[in-house]
CSV table of C-alpha atoms in Angstrom, one decimal:
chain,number,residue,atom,x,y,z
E,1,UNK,CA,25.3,16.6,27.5
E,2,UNK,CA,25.3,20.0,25.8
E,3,UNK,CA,28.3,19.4,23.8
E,4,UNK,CA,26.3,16.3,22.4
E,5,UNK,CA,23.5,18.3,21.5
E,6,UNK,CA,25.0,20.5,19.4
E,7,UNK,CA,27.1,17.8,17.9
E,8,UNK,CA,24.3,15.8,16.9
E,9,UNK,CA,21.9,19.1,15.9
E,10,UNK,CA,24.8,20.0,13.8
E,11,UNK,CA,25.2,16.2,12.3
E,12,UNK,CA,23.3,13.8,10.9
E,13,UNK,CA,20.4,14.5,12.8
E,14,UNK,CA,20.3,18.1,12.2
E,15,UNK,CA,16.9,18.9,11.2
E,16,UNK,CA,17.5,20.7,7.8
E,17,UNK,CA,19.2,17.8,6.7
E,18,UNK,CA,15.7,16.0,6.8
E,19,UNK,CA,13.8,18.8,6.6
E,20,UNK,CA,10.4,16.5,6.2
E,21,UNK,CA,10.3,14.6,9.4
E,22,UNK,CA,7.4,12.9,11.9
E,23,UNK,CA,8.5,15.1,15.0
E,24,UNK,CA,8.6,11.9,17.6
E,25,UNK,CA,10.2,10.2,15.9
E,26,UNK,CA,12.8,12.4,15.0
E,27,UNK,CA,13.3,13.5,18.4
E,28,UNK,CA,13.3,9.7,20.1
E,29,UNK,CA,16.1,8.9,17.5
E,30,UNK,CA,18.2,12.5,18.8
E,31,UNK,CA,17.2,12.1,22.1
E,32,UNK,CA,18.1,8.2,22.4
E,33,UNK,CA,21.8,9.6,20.6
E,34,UNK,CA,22.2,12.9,23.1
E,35,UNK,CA,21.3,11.0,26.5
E,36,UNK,CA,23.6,7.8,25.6
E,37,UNK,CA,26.5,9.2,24.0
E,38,UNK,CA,26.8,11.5,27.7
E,39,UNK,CA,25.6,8.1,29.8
E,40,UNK,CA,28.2,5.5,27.5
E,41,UNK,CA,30.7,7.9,26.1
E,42,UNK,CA,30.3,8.7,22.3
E,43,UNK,CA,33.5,6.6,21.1
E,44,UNK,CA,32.0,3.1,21.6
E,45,UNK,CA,28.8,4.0,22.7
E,46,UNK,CA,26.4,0.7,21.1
E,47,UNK,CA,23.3,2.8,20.3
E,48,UNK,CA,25.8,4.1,17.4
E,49,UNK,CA,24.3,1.2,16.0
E,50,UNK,CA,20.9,1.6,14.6
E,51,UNK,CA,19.7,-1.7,15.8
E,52,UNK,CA,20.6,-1.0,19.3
E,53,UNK,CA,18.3,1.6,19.0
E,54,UNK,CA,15.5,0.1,17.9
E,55,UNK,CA,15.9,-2.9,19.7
E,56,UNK,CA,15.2,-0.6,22.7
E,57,UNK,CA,12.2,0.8,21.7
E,58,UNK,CA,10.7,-2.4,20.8
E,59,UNK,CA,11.6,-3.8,24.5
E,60,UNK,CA,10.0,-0.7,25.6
E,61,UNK,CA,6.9,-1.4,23.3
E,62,UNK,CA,6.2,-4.8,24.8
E,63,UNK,CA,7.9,-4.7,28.3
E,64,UNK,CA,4.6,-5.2,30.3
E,65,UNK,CA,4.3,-8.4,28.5
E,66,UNK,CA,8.4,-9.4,28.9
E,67,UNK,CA,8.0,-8.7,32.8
E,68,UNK,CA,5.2,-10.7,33.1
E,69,UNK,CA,5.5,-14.1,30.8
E,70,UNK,CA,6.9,-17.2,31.0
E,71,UNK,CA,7.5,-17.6,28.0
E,72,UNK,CA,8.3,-14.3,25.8
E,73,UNK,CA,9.4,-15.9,23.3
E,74,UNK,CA,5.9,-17.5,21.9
E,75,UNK,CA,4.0,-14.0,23.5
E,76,UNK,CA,5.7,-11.5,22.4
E,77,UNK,CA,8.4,-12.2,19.9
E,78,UNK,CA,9.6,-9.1,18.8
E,79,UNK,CA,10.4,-7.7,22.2
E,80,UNK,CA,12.0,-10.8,22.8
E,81,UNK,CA,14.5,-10.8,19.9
E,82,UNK,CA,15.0,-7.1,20.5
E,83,UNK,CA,16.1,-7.6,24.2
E,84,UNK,CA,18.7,-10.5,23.1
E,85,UNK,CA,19.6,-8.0,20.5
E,86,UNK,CA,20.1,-5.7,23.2
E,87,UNK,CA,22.1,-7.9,25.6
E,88,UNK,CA,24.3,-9.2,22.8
E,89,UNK,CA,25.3,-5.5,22.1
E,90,UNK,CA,26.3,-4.6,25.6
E,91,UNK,CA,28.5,-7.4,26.7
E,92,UNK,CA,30.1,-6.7,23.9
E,93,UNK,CA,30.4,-3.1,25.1
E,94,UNK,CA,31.7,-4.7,28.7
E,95,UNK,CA,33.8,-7.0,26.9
E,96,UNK,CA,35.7,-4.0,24.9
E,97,UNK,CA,35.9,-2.0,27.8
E,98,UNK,CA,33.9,0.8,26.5
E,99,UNK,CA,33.0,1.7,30.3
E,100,UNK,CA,36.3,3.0,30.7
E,101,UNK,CA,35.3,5.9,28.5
E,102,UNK,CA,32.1,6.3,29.8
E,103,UNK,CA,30.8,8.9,32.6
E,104,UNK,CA,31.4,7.9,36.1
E,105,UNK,CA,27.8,6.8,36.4
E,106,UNK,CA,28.8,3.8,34.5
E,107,UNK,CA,32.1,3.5,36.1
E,108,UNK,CA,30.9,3.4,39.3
E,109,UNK,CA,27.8,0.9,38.5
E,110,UNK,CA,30.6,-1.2,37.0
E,111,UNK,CA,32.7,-1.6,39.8
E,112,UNK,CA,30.1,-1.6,42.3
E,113,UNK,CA,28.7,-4.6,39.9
E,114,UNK,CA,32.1,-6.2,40.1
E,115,UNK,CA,32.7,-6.0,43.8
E,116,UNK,CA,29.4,-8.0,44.1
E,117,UNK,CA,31.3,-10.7,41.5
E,118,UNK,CA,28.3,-10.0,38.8
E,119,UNK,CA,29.4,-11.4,35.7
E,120,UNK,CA,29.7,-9.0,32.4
E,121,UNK,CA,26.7,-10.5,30.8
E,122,UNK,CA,24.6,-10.1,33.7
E,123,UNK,CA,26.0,-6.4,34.2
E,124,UNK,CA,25.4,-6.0,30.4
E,125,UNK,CA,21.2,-7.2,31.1
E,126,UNK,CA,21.1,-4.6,33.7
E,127,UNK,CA,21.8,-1.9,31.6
E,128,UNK,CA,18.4,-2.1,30.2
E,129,UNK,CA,17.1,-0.5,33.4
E,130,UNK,CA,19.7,2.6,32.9
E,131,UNK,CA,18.3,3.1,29.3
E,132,UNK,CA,14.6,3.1,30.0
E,133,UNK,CA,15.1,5.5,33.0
E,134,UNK,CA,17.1,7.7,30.9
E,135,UNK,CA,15.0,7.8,27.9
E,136,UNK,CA,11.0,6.0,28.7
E,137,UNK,CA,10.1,9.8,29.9
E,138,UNK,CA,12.7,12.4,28.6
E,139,UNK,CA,11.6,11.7,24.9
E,140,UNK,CA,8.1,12.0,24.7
E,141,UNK,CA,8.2,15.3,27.5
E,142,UNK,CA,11.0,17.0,24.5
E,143,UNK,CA,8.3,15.9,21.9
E,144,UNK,CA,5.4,17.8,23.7
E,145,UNK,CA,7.4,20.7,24.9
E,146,UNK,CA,8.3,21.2,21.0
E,147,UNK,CA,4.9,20.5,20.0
E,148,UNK,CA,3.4,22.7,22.1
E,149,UNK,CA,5.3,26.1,21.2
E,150,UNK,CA,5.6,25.5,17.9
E,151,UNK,CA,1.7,24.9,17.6
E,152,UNK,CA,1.4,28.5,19.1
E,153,UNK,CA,3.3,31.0,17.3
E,154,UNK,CA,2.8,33.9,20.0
E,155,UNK,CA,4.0,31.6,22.6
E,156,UNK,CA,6.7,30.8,19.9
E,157,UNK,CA,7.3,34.5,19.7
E,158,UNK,CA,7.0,35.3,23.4
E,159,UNK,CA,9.8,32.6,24.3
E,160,UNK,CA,12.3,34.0,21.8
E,161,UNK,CA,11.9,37.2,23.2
E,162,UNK,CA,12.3,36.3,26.8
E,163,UNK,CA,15.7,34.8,25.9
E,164,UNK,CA,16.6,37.6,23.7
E,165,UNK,CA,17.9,39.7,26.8
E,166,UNK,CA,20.5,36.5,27.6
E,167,UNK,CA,22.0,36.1,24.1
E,168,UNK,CA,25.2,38.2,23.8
E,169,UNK,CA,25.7,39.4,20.0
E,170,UNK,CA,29.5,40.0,18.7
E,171,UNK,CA,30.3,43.1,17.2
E,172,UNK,CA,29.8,42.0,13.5
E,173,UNK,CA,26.2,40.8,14.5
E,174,UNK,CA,27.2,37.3,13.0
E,175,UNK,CA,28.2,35.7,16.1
E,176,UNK,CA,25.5,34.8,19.1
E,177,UNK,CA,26.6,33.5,22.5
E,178,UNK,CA,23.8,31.8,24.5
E,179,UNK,CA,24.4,30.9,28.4
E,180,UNK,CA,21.5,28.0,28.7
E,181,UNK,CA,22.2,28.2,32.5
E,182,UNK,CA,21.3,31.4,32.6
E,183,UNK,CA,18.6,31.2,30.6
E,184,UNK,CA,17.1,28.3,32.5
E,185,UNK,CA,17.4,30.1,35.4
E,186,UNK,CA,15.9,33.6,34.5
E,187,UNK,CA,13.4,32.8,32.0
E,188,UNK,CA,9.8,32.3,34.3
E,189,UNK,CA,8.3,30.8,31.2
E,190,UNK,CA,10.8,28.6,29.8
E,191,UNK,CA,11.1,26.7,33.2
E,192,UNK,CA,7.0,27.1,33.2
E,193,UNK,CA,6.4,25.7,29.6
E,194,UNK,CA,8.2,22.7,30.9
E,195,UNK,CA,6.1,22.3,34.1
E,196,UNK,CA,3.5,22.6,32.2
E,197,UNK,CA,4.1,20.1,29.5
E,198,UNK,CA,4.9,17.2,32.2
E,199,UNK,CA,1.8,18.3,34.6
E,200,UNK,CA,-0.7,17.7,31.0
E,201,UNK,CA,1.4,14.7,30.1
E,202,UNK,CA,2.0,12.3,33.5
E,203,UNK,CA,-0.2,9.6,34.0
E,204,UNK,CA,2.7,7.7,36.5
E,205,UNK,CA,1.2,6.3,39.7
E,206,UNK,CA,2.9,6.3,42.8
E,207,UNK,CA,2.4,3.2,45.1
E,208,UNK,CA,2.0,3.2,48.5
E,209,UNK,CA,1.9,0.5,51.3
E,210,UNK,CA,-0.3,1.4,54.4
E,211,UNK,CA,1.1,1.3,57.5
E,212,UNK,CA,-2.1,1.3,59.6
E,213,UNK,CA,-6.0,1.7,59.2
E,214,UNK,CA,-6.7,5.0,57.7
E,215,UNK,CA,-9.9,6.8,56.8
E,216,UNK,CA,-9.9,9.1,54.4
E,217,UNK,CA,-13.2,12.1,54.2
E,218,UNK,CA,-14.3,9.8,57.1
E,219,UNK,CA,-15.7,7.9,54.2
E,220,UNK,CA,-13.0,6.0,52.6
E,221,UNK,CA,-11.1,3.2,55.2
E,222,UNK,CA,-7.5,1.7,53.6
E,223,UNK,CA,-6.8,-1.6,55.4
E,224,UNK,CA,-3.0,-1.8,57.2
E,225,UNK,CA,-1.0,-3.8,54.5
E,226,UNK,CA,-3.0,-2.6,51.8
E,227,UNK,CA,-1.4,-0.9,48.4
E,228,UNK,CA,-2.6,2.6,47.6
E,229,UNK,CA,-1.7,3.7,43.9
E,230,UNK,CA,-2.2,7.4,43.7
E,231,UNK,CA,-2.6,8.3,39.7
E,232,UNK,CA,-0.8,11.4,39.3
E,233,UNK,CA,-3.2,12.3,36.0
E,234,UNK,CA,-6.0,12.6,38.6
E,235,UNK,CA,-4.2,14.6,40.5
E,236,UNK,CA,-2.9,17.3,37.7
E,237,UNK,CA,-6.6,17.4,35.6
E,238,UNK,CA,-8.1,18.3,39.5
E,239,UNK,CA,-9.9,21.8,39.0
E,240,UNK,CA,-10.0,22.1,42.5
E,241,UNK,CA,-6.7,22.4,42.7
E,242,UNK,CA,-5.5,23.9,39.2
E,243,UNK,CA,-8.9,25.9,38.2
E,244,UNK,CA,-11.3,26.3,35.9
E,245,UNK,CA,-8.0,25.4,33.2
E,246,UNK,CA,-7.1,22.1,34.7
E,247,UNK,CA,-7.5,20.7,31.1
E,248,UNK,CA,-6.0,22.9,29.1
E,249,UNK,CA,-2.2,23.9,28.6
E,250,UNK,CA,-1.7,27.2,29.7
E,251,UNK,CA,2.1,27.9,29.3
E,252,UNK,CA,2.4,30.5,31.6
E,253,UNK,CA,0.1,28.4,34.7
E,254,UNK,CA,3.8,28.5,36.4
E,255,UNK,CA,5.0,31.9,36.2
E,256,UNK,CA,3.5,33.3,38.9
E,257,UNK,CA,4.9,34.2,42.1
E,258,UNK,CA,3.8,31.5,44.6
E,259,UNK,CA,1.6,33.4,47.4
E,260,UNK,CA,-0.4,31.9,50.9
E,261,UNK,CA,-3.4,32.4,48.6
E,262,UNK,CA,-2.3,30.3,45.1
E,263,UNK,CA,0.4,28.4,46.5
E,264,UNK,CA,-0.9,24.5,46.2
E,265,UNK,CA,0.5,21.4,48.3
E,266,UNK,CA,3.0,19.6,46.7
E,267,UNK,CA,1.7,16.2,46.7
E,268,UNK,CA,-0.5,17.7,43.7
E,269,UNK,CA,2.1,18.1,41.2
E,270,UNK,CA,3.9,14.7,40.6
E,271,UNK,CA,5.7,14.3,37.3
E,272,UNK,CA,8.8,13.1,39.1
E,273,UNK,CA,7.2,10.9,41.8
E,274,UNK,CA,6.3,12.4,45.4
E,275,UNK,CA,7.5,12.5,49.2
E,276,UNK,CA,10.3,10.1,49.8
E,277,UNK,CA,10.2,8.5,46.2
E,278,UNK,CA,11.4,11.3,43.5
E,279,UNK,CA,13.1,10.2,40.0
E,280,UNK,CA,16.8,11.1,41.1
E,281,UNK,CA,17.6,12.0,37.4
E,282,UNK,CA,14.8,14.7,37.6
E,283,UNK,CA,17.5,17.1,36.9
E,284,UNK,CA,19.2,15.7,34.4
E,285,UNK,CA,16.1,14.9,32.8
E,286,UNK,CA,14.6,18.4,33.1
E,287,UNK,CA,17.6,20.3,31.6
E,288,UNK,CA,18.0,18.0,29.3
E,289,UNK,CA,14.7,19.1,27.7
E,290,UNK,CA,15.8,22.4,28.3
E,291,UNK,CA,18.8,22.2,26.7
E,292,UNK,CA,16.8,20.8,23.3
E,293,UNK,CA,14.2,23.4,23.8
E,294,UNK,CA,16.4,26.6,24.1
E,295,UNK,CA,18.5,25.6,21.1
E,296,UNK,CA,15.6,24.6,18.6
E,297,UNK,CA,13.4,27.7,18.9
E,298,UNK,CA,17.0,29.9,18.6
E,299,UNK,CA,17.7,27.8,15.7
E,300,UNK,CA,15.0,26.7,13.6
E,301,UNK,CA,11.5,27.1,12.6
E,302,UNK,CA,8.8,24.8,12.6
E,303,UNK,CA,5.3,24.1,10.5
E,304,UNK,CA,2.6,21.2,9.9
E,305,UNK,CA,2.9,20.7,6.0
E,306,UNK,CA,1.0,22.4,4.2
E,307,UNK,CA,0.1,24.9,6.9
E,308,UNK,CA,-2.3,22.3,8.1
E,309,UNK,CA,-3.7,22.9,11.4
E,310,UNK,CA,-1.5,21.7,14.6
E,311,UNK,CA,-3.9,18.8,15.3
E,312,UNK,CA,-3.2,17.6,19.1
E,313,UNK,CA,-2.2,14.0,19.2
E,314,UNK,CA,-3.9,11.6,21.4
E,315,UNK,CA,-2.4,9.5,24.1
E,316,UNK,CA,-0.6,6.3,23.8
E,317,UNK,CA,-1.2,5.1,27.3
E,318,UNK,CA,1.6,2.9,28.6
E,319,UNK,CA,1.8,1.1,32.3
E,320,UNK,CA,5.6,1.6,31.9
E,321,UNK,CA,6.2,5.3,31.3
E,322,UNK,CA,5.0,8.4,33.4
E,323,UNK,CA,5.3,10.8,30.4
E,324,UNK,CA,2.8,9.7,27.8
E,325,UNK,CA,3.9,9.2,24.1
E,326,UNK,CA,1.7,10.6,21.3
E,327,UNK,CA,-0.5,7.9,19.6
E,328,UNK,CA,0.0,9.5,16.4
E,329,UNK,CA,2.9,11.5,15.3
E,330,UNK,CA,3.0,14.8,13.6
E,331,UNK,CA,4.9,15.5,9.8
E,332,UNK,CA,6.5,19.0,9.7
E,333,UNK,CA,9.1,20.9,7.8
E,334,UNK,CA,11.8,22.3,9.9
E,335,UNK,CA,14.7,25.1,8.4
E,336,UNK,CA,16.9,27.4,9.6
E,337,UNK,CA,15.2,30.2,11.4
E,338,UNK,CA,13.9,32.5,8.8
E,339,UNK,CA,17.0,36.0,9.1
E,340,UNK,CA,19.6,34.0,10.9
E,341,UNK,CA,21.2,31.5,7.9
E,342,UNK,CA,24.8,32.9,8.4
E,343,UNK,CA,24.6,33.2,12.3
E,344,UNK,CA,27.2,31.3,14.4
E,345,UNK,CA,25.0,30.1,17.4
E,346,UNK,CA,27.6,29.3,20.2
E,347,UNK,CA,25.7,27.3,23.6
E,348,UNK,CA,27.2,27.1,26.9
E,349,UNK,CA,26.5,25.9,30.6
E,350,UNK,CA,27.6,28.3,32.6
E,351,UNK,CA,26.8,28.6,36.2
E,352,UNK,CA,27.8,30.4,39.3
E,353,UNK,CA,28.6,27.3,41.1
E,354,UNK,CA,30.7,25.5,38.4
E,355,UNK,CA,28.5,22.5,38.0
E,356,UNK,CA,28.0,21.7,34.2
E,357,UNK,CA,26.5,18.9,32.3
């Protein structure tokens, strides 16, 4: 996944090649490329195709109303059109063997897939789960992690410094080496900015069936066989858990040592679901973000036009996704970090234990 990164921020999608962009947008269309060129392989991968693309996003857009209607076609048209778009583009990703490139995610799906005698097209359909999981969350989280440090230039500042100490700079100061791994896993406030970002920005819900009568605050009785849904926004905005601040974004709410006296159950932070029921991409997810976060504020700068005030987008609330999107999205100009136009940036993954992405 980090090799596609820094194909794509080096590409196409590099961000002084468009140096006038709306920031969600531009990162749902490098996002979308990053996470499915790793998922599908980048030689036949179909969101190479713009349309695949979009056709995604406008499922995504009216999925509620695709789950739920007889007949999509009348109801919602566009999502309708976009999800044959969609299947059309995948069996003929099945049909050309593409998986065979892929990672073994989609190998193994494949032949487990197979083994159950699915046919291609159906196996094709069912890739529009695999997309939405991958993307529905990871996109808007990388928009607000960006949108937040960039709208804060000491926080801005204070990030570039605390990975300062982890870039290695070659002997004719034009190189710089940059171990993301180690990074992620040093840097307090990188891994708390993200924290942060997902505990202002869930709104999933987590559904629950009860097993027996319970009664909560002696006040409250849920019925055996009754579904519980427990709003994780509730939860993450409570100031009797998170303080005075609950509200507000403060990027460095995770930094601190946990302690018996500020250490807080963990059934009150749910980005990724609770108990038995976490995302098992969580990981994925979350480095991916990192991985995008760590090489934009080495890399490039970031303003409103204008020098217009960082105006905080509202909500787009959506039944489907856990991360909210913004409901309007933000022009900027983006360039090549102001002193570093003839550095070499070089990214790894490098950890103790081998693993990679």
């Amino acid at each position: 996944m980090l090799s596609n990164s820094l194909q794509l921020l080096d590409s196409t999608h590099a961000p002084t090649r468009y140096p006038e962009v709306d920031l969600f947008s531009w990162t749902k269309s490098l996002v979308t490329q990053i996470s499915t060129n790793a998922i599908y392989g980048s030689r036949m991968n179909p969101f190479k195709d713009p349309s695949v693309e979009s056709s995604l996003w406008a499922i995504e857009k009216d999925l509620t109303q695709l789950g739920s209607s007889r007949f999509p076609n009348i109801l919602c048209p566009k999502g309708h059109q976009a999800r044959m778009n969609f299947f059309a583009a995948f069996k003929k990703y099945y049909k050309a063997k593409g998986h065979e490139g892929a990672s073994r995610l989609i190998q193994a799906r494949f032949e487990l897939q197979k083994s159950y005698k699915m046919s291609e097209e159906d196996i094709a359909q069912c890739d529009i789960n695999v997309c939405l999981g991958l993307l529905i969350n990871t996109v808007p989280a990388t928009f607000w992690t960006l949108y937040h440090v960039y709208s804060q230039p000491s926080l801005l500042q204070a990030v570039r410094t605390a990975i300062t100490s982890h870039v290695q700079v070659s002997a004719d100061g034009l190189t710089r080496n940059v171990n993301i791994a180690a990074v992620a896993a040093h840097c307090p406030l990188i891994d708390s900015i993200v924290q942060e970002t997902l505990r202002v920005h869930s709104a999933n819900n987590s559904p629950r069936y009860v097993l027996e009568d319970t009664v909560l605050n002696d006040k409250y009785l849920l019925k055996q066989g009754s579904a519980v849904l427990i709003p994780s926004s509730e939860l993450h905005r409570a100031s009797s858990y998170w303080g005075a601040t609950a509200d507000d974004f403060d990027a460095r709410r995770f930094c601190a040592k946990k302690t018996s006296d500020n250490k807080k159950p963990g059934s009150v932070f749910r980005p990724w679901g609770g108990g038995t029921f976490l995302c098992p991409g969580r990981f994925l997810a979350k480095n991916e973000i990192i991985i995008m976060f760590i090489i934009m504020v080495l890399k490039y700068d970031m303003e409103t036009l204008e020098g217009r005030p960082w105006l905080p987008p509202s909500h787009h609330w959506n039944l489907t996704a856990s991360i909210l999107a913004p409901k309007q999205d933000v022009r900027v100009n983006i360039r090549e970090r102001e002193g570093y136009g003839s550095t070499c940036w070089k990214f790894e993954w490098n950890q103790a234990n081998g693993s990679e992405l």
